[in-house]
Coordinates of C-alpha atoms in Angstrom, one line a residue:
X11 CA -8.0 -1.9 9.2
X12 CA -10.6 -4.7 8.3
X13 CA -13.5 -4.1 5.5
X14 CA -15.8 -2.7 8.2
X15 CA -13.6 -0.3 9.6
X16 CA -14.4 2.0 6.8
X17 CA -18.5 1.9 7.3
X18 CA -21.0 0.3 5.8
X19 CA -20.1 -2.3 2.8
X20 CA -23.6 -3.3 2.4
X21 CA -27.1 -2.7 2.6
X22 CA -30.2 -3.7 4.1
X23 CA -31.7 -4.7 7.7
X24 CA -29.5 -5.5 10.4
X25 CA -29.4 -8.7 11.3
X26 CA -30.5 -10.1 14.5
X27 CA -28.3 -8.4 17.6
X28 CA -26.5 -6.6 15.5
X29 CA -27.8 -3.3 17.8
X30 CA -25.7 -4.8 20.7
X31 CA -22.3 -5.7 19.3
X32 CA -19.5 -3.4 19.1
X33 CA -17.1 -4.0 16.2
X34 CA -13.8 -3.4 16.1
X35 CA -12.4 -0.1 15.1
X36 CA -16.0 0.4 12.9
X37 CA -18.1 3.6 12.5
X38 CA -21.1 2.4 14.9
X39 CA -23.1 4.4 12.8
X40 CA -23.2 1.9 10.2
X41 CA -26.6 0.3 9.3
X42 CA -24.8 -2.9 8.8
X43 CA -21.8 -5.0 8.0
X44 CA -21.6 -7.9 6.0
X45 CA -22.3 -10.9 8.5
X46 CA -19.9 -14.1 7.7
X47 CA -21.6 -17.3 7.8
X48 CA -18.7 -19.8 6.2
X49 CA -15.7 -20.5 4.6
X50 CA -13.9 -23.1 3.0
X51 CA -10.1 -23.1 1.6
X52 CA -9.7 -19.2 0.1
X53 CA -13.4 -18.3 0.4
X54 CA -16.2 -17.1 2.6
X55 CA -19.7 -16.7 2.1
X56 CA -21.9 -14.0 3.7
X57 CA -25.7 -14.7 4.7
X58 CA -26.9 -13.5 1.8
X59 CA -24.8 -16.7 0.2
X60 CA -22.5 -14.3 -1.6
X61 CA -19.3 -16.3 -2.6
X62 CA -15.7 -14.0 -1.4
X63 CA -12.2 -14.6 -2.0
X64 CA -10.6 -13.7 1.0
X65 CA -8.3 -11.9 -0.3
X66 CA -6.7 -10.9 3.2
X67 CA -6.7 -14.0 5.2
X68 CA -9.1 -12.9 7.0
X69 CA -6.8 -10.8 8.9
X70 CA -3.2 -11.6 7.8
X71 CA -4.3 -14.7 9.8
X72 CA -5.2 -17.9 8.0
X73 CA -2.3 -19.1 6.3
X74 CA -3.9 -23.0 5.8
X75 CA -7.2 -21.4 4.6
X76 CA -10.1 -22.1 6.0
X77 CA -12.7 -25.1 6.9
X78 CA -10.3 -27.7 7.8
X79 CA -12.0 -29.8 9.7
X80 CA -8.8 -32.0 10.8
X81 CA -7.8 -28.6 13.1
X82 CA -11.4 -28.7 14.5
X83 CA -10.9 -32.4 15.0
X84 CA -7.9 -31.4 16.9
X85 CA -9.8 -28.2 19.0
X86 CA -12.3 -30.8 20.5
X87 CA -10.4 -33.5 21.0
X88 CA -7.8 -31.3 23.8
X89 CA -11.0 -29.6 24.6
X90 CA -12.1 -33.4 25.9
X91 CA -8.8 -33.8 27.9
X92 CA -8.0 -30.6 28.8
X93 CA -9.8 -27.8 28.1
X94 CA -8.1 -25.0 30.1
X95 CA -5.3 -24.2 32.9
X96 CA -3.0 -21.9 33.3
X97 CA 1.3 -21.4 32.3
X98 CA 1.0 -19.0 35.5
X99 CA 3.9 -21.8 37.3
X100 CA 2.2 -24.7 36.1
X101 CA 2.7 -26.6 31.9
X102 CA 0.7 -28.7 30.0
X103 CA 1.8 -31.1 27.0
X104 CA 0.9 -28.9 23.7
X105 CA 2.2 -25.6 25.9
X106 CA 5.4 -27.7 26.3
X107 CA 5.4 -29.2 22.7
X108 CA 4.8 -26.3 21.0
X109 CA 7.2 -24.1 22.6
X110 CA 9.8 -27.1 21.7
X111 CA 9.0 -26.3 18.4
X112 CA 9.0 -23.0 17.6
X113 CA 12.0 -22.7 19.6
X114 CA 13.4 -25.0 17.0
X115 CA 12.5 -23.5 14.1
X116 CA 13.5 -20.0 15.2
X117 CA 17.1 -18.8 14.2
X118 CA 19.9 -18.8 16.5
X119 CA 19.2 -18.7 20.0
X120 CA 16.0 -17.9 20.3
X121 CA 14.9 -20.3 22.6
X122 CA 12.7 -19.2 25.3
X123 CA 8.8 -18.7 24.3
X124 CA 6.6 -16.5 26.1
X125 CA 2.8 -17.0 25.6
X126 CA 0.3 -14.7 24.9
X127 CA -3.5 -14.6 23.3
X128 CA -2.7 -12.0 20.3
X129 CA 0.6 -10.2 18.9
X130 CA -0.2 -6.6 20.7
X131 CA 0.0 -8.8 23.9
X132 CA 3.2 -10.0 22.6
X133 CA 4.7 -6.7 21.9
X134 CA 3.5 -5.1 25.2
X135 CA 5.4 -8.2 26.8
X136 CA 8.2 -7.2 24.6
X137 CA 8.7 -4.0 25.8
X138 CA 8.5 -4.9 29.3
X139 CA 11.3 -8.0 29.1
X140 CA 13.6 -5.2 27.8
X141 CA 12.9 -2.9 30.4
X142 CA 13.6 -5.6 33.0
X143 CA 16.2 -7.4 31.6
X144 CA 18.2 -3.9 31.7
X145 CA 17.4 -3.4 35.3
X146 CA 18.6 -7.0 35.9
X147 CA 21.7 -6.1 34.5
X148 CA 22.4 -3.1 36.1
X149 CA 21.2 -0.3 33.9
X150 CA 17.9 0.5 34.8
X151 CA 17.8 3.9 33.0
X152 CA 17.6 1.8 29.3
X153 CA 13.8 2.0 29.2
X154 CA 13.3 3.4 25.5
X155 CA 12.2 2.0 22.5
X156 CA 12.7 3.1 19.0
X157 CA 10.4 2.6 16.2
X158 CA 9.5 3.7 13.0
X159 CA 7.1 6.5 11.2
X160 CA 3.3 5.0 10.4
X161 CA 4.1 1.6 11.9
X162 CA 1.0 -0.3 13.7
X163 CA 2.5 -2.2 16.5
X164 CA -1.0 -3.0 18.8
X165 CA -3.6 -1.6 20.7
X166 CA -2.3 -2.1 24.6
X167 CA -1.0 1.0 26.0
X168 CA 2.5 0.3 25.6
X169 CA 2.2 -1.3 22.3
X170 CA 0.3 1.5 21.3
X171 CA 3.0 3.8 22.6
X172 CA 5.6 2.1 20.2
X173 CA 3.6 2.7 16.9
X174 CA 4.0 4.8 14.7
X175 CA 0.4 6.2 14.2
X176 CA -1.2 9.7 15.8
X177 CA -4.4 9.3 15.0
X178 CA -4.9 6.2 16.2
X179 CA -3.5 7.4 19.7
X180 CA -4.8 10.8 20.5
X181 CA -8.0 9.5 21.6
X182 CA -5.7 7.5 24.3
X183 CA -3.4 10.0 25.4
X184 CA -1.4 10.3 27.6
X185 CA 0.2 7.0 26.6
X186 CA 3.1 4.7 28.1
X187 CA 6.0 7.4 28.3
X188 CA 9.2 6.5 26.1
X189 CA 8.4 5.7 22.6
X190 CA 10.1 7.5 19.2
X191 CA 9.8 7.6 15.8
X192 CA 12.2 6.7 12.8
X193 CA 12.0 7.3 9.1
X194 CA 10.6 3.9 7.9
X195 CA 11.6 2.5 4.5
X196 CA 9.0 3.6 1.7
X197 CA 11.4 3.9 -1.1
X198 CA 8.3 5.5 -3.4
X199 CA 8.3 8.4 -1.4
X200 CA 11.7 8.9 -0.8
X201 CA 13.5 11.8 -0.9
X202 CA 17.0 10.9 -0.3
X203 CA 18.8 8.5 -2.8
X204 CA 15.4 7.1 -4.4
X205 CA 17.2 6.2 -7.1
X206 CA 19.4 3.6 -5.0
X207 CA 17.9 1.2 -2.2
X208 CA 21.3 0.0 -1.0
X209 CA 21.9 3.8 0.2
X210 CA 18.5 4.3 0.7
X211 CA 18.4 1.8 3.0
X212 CA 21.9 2.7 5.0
X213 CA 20.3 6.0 5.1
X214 CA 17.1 4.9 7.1
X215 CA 19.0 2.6 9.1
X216 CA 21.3 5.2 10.1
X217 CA 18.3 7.5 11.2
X218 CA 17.8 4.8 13.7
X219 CA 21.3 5.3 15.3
X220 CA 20.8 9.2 15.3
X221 CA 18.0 8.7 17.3
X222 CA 19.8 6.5 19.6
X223 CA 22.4 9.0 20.2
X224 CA 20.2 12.1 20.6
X225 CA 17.9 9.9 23.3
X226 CA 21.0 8.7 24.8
X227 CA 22.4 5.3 24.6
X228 CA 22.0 4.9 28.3
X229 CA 18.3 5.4 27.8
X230 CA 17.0 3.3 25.5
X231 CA 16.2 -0.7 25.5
X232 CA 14.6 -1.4 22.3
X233 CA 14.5 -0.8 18.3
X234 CA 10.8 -2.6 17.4
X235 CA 10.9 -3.4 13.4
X236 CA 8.6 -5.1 11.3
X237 CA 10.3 -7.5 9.0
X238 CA 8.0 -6.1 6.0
X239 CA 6.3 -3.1 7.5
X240 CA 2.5 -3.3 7.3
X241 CA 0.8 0.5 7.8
X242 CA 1.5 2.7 4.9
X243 CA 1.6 -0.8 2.8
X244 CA 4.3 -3.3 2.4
X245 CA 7.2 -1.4 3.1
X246 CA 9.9 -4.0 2.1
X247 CA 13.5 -3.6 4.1
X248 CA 16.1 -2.1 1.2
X249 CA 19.3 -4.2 0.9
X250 CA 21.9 -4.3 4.1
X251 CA 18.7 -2.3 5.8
X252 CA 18.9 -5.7 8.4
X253 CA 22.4 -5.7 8.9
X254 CA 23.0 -2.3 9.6
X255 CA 20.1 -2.1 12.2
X256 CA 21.7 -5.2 13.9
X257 CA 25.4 -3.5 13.8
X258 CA 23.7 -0.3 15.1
X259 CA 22.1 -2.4 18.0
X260 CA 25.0 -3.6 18.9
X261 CA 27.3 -1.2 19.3
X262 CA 24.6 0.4 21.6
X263 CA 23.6 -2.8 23.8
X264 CA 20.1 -2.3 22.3
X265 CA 17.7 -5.2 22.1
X266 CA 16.1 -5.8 18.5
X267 CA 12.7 -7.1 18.2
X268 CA 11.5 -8.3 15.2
X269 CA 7.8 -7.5 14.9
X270 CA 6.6 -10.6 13.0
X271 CA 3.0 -10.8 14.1
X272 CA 1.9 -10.4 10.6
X273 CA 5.4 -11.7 9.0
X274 CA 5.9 -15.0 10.2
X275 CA 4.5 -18.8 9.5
X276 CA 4.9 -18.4 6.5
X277 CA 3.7 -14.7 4.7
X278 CA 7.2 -14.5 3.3
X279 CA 7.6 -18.2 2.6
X280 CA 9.8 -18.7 5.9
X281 CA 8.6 -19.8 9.8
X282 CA 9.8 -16.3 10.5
X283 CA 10.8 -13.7 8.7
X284 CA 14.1 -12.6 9.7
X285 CA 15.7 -15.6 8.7
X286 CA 14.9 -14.9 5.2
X287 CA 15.9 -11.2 5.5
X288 CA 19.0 -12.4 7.3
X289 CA 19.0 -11.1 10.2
X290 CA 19.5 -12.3 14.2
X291 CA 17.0 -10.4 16.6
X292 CA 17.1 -10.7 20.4
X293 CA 13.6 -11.1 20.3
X294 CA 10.4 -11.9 18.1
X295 CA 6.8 -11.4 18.6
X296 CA 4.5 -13.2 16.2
X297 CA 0.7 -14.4 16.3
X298 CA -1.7 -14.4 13.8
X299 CA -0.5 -17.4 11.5
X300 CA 0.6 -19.6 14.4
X301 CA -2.7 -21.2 14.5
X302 CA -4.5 -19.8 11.0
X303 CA -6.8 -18.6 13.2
X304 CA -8.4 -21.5 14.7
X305 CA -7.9 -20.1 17.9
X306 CA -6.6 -16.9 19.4
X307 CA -2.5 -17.5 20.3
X308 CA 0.6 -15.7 20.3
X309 CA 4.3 -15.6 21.8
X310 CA 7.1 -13.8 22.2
X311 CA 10.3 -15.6 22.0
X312 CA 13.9 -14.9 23.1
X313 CA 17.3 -15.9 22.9
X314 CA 19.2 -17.4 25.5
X315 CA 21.1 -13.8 26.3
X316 CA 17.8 -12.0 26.9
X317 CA 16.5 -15.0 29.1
X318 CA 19.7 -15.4 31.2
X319 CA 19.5 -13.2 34.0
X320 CA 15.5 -14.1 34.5
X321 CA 17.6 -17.6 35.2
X322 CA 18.4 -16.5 38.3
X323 CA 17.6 -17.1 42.2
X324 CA 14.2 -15.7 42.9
X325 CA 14.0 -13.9 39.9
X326 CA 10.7 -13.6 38.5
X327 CA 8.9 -11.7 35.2
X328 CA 5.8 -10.3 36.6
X329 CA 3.4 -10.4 33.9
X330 CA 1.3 -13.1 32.0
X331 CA -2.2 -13.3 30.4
X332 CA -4.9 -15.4 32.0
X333 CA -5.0 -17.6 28.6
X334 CA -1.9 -17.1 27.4
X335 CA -1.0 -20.5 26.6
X336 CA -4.2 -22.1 26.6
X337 CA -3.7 -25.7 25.7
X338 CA -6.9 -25.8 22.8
X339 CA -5.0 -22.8 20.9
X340 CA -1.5 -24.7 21.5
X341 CA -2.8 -28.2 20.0
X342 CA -4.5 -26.2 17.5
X343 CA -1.2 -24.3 16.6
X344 CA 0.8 -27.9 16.3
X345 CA -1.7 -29.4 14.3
X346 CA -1.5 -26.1 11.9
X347 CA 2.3 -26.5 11.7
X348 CA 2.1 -30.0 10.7
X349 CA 0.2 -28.4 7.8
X350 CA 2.3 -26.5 6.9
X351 CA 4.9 -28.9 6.7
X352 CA 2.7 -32.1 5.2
X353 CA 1.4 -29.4 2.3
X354 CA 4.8 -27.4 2.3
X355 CA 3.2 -24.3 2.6
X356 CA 6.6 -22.1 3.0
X357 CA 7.6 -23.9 0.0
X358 CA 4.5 -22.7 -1.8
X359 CA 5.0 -19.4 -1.3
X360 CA 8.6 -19.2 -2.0
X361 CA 7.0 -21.0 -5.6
X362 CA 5.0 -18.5 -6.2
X363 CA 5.7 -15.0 -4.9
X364 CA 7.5 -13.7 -8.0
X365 CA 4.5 -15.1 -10.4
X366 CA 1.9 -13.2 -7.7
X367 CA 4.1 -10.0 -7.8
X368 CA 4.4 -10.1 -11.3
X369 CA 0.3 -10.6 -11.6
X370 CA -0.1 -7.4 -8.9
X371 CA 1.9 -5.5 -10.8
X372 CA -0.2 -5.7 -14.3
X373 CA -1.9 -3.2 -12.1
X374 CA 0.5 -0.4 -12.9
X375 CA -0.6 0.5 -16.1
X376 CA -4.0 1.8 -14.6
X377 CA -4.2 5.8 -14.1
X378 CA -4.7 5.5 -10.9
X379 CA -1.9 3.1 -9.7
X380 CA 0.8 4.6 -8.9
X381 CA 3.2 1.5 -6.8
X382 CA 2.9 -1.9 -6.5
X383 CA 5.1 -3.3 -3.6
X384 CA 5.1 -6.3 -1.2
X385 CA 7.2 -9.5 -0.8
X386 CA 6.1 -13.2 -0.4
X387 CA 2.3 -13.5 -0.4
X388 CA 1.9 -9.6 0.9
X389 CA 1.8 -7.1 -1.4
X390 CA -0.3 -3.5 -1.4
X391 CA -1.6 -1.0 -4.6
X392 CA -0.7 2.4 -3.9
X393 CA -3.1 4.6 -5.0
X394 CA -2.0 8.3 -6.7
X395 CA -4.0 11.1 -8.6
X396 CA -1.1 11.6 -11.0
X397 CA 1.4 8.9 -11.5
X398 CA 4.4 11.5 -13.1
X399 CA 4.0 13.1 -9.9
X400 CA 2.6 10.7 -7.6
X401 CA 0.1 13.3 -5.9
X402 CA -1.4 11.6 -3.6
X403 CA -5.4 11.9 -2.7
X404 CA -6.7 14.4 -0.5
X405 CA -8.7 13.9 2.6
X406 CA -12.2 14.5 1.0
X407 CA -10.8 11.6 -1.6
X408 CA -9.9 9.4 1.0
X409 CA -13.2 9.5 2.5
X410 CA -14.9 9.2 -0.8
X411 CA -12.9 6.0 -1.8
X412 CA -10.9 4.3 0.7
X413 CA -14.2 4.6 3.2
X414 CA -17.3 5.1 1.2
X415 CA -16.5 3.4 -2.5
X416 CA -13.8 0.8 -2.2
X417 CA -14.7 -1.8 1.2
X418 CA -18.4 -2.1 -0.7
X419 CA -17.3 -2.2 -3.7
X420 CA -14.5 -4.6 -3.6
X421 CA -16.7 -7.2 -1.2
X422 CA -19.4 -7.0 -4.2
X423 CA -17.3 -7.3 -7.1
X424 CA -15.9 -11.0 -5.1
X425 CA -13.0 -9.7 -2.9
X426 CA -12.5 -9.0 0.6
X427 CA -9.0 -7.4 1.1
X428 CA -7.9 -3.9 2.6
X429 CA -8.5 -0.2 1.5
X430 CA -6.2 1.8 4.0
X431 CA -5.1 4.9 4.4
X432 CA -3.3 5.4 7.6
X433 CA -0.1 6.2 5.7
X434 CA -0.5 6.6 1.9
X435 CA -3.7 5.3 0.4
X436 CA -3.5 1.7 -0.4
X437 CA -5.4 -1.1 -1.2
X438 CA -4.0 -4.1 0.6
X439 CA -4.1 -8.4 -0.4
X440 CA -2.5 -10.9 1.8
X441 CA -4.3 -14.4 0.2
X442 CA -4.0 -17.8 2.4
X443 CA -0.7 -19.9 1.6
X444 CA -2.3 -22.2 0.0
X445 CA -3.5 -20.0 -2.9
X446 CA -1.8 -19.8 -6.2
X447 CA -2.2 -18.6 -10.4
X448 CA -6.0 -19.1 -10.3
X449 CA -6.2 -16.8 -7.1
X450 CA -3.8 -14.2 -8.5
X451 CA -5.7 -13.8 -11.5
X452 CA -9.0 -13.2 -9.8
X453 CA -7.5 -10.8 -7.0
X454 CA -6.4 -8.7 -10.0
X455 CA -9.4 -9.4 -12.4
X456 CA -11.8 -7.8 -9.5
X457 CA -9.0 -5.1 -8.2
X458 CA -8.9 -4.5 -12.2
X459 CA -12.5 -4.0 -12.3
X460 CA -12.6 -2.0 -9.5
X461 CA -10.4 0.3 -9.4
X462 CA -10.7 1.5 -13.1
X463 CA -14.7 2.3 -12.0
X464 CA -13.6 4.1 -8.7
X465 CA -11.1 6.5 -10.9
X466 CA -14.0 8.2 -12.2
X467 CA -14.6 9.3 -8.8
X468 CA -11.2 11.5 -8.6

């Protein structure tokens, strides 16, 4: 969830229309929500001129930071050539370029690049290549898919089907049939072999295979995994956790997507995320970074097995997204790339993750801390009543501080970044790539701050 999901973060008049829009996932009975004006590099300003690290890139999304006017140079200048037409049969040159290139930097065989406008887009299209590729191949009863425990895989119906989340789809129900749950890989609040993440992690992988088995192999298509799993905060993937999924997979002729619409270009210091976590999935889904945000694009990519029998003679994928592929957001997401490799932005956060983890983790010795987790330039404050025996808050403590206290609060004090409480509460920074000491220190100065004046609300 954003800031304003939790309510109001500040006070005063609305602003002008604010009666007729419709935020995402925000209480409408909010008076108001901070209004964004600008931002430049790490920062935004609201109308009231107030100064804000963004401390979350904006959504997990602007990797170069933002204000670069060379991507907006780019934006108008395909806008004057071509602003729009469709991939439905027909190409155009960044559609084409752009595929070329991500195809290349993607491990192994993953060649083949679907595109969408977001990353739920790209995991409902996900889903449904697995569910067709099986009928192509003659086993049309593999229509499954396996996830895990508090993941957030997207709003679409099937996407929504596939995470992990109740309360975010009772209101929705009934959903896409055919989606189950797995333990996910929060080592904090384990209770089997806590004490030892190589069989900690064998033991949630396996849990994956059980529910294989008990579903039927014959039945299901799909195992959906984040590479770091966002909801419930940063779960990181235990050692061998990878490997085993991908042995289990295999033995079953089940199709592993690697969720990386958060996790690639460059959160964990790699184009994509499984290649740093070494592991080879049949497909990926990704969004967010591939353009920082300057426009709305996403994909879903893969390899030459899962394309192969789409190859074929009047064989056709019915499905596709009127600007899925739009040639501004393609140009846009080259231009971005070429960032990322003229500034070395992977390299960056490969740099400095350990000196950002080590910063978030000065965190622990406040009372109210109770885990500090998170890889690359991800990373999430688990919040406890009692660290010795990490009781967690209760629901009236949620509402007081991960709704009420904390978005306001935080966006005050200098820093937009994510109170959440859809698994565990957390509090949740993901800064732009190109950040580094300077921003650590403040992100922790003002969570710091923060956080020591919301434990007197416990």
């Amino acid at each position: 969830m954003t800031l304003t999901e939790h309510g109001p973060t500040s006070t005063g008049s609305a602003s002008a229309g604010w009666g007729n829009l419709w935020p995402h996932f925000t209480r409408l009975s909010a008076d108001r929500t901070p209004v964004i004006t600008r931002g430049e590099g790490a920062y935004i300003w609201d109308d009231r001129g107030r100064r804000v690290l963004d401390g979350l890139s904006g959504l997990f999304v602007v990797q170069a930071g933002h204000g670069r006017r060379e991507l907006a140079s780019v934006m108008a200048a395909q806008a004057a050539e071509l602003a729009y037409f469709p991939v439905w049969g027909y190409a155009t040159p960044p559609v084409i370029e752009l595929a070329e290139r991500l195809a290349a930097a993607a491990p192994g065989d993953l060649n083949r690049v679907f595109f969408t406008t977001g990353g739920g887009e790209a995991v409902e299209s996900a889903w449904k290549v697995a569910k067709q590729y099986f009928k192509l191949t003659g086993r049309p009863l593999k229509h499954k898919v396996i996830s895990r425990a508090i993941a957030y895989h997207g709003t679409p119906q099937g996407a929504l089907a596939i995470t992990g989340l109740p309360a975010m789809k009772q209101q929705f129900e009934p959903l896409t049939p055919g989606g189950f749950r797995v333990p996910n890989t929060n080592i904090y609040r384990a209770t089997e072999h806590a004490d030892d993440p190589v069989a900690f992690g064998r033991w949630a992988a396996d849990r994956i295979e059980e529910a294989i088995l008990f579903e039927g192999p014959d039945t299901v298509a799909a195992v959906v995994l984040e590479p770091v799993q966002n909801s419930g905060g940063c779960f990181t993937p235990p050692p061998g956790y990878f490997q085993r999924v991908r042995e289990i997979c295999d033995k079953h002729d089940v199709l592993l997507v690697s969720d990386e619409v958060i996790c690639a270009f460059g959160r964990h210091g790699s184009t994509f995320a499984c290649a740093k976590f070494g592991y080879q999935p049949d497909i990926v889904t990704c969004a967010k970074g591939m353009s920082s945000g300057y426009a709305p694009i996403g994909a879903m990519i893969t390899t030459d097995r899962v394309v192969e029998p789409f190859l074929r003679d009047k064989t056709v994928f019915p499905h596709g997204y009127t600007f899925g592929g739009h040639p501004v957001a393609a140009a846009v997401a080259l231009a971005n790339l070429d960032i990322f490799d003229s500034e070395r932005l992977n390299e960056n956060v490969l740099a400095n993750e350990s000196a950002f983890g080590t910063t978030m983790r000065r965190l622990l010795d406040l009372p109210v801390v109770g885990d500090v987790r998170g890889d690359g330039y991800f990373w999430a404050v688990e919040l406890v009543k009692d660290k010795n025996t990490k009781q967690t808050l209760t629901a009236e403590e949620r509402e007081t501080l991960i709704r009420g206290y904390l978005p306001k609060a935080l966006f005050d004090n200098g820093l937009y970044c994510r109170p959440d409480d859809r698994g565990d509460p957390v509090v949740q920074v993901a800064p732009p790539l190109i950040c580094g000491q300077a921003e650590f220190d403040e992100i922790e100065r003002i969570l710091r701050h923060t956080l020591t004046e919301a434990s007197t609300l416990l």
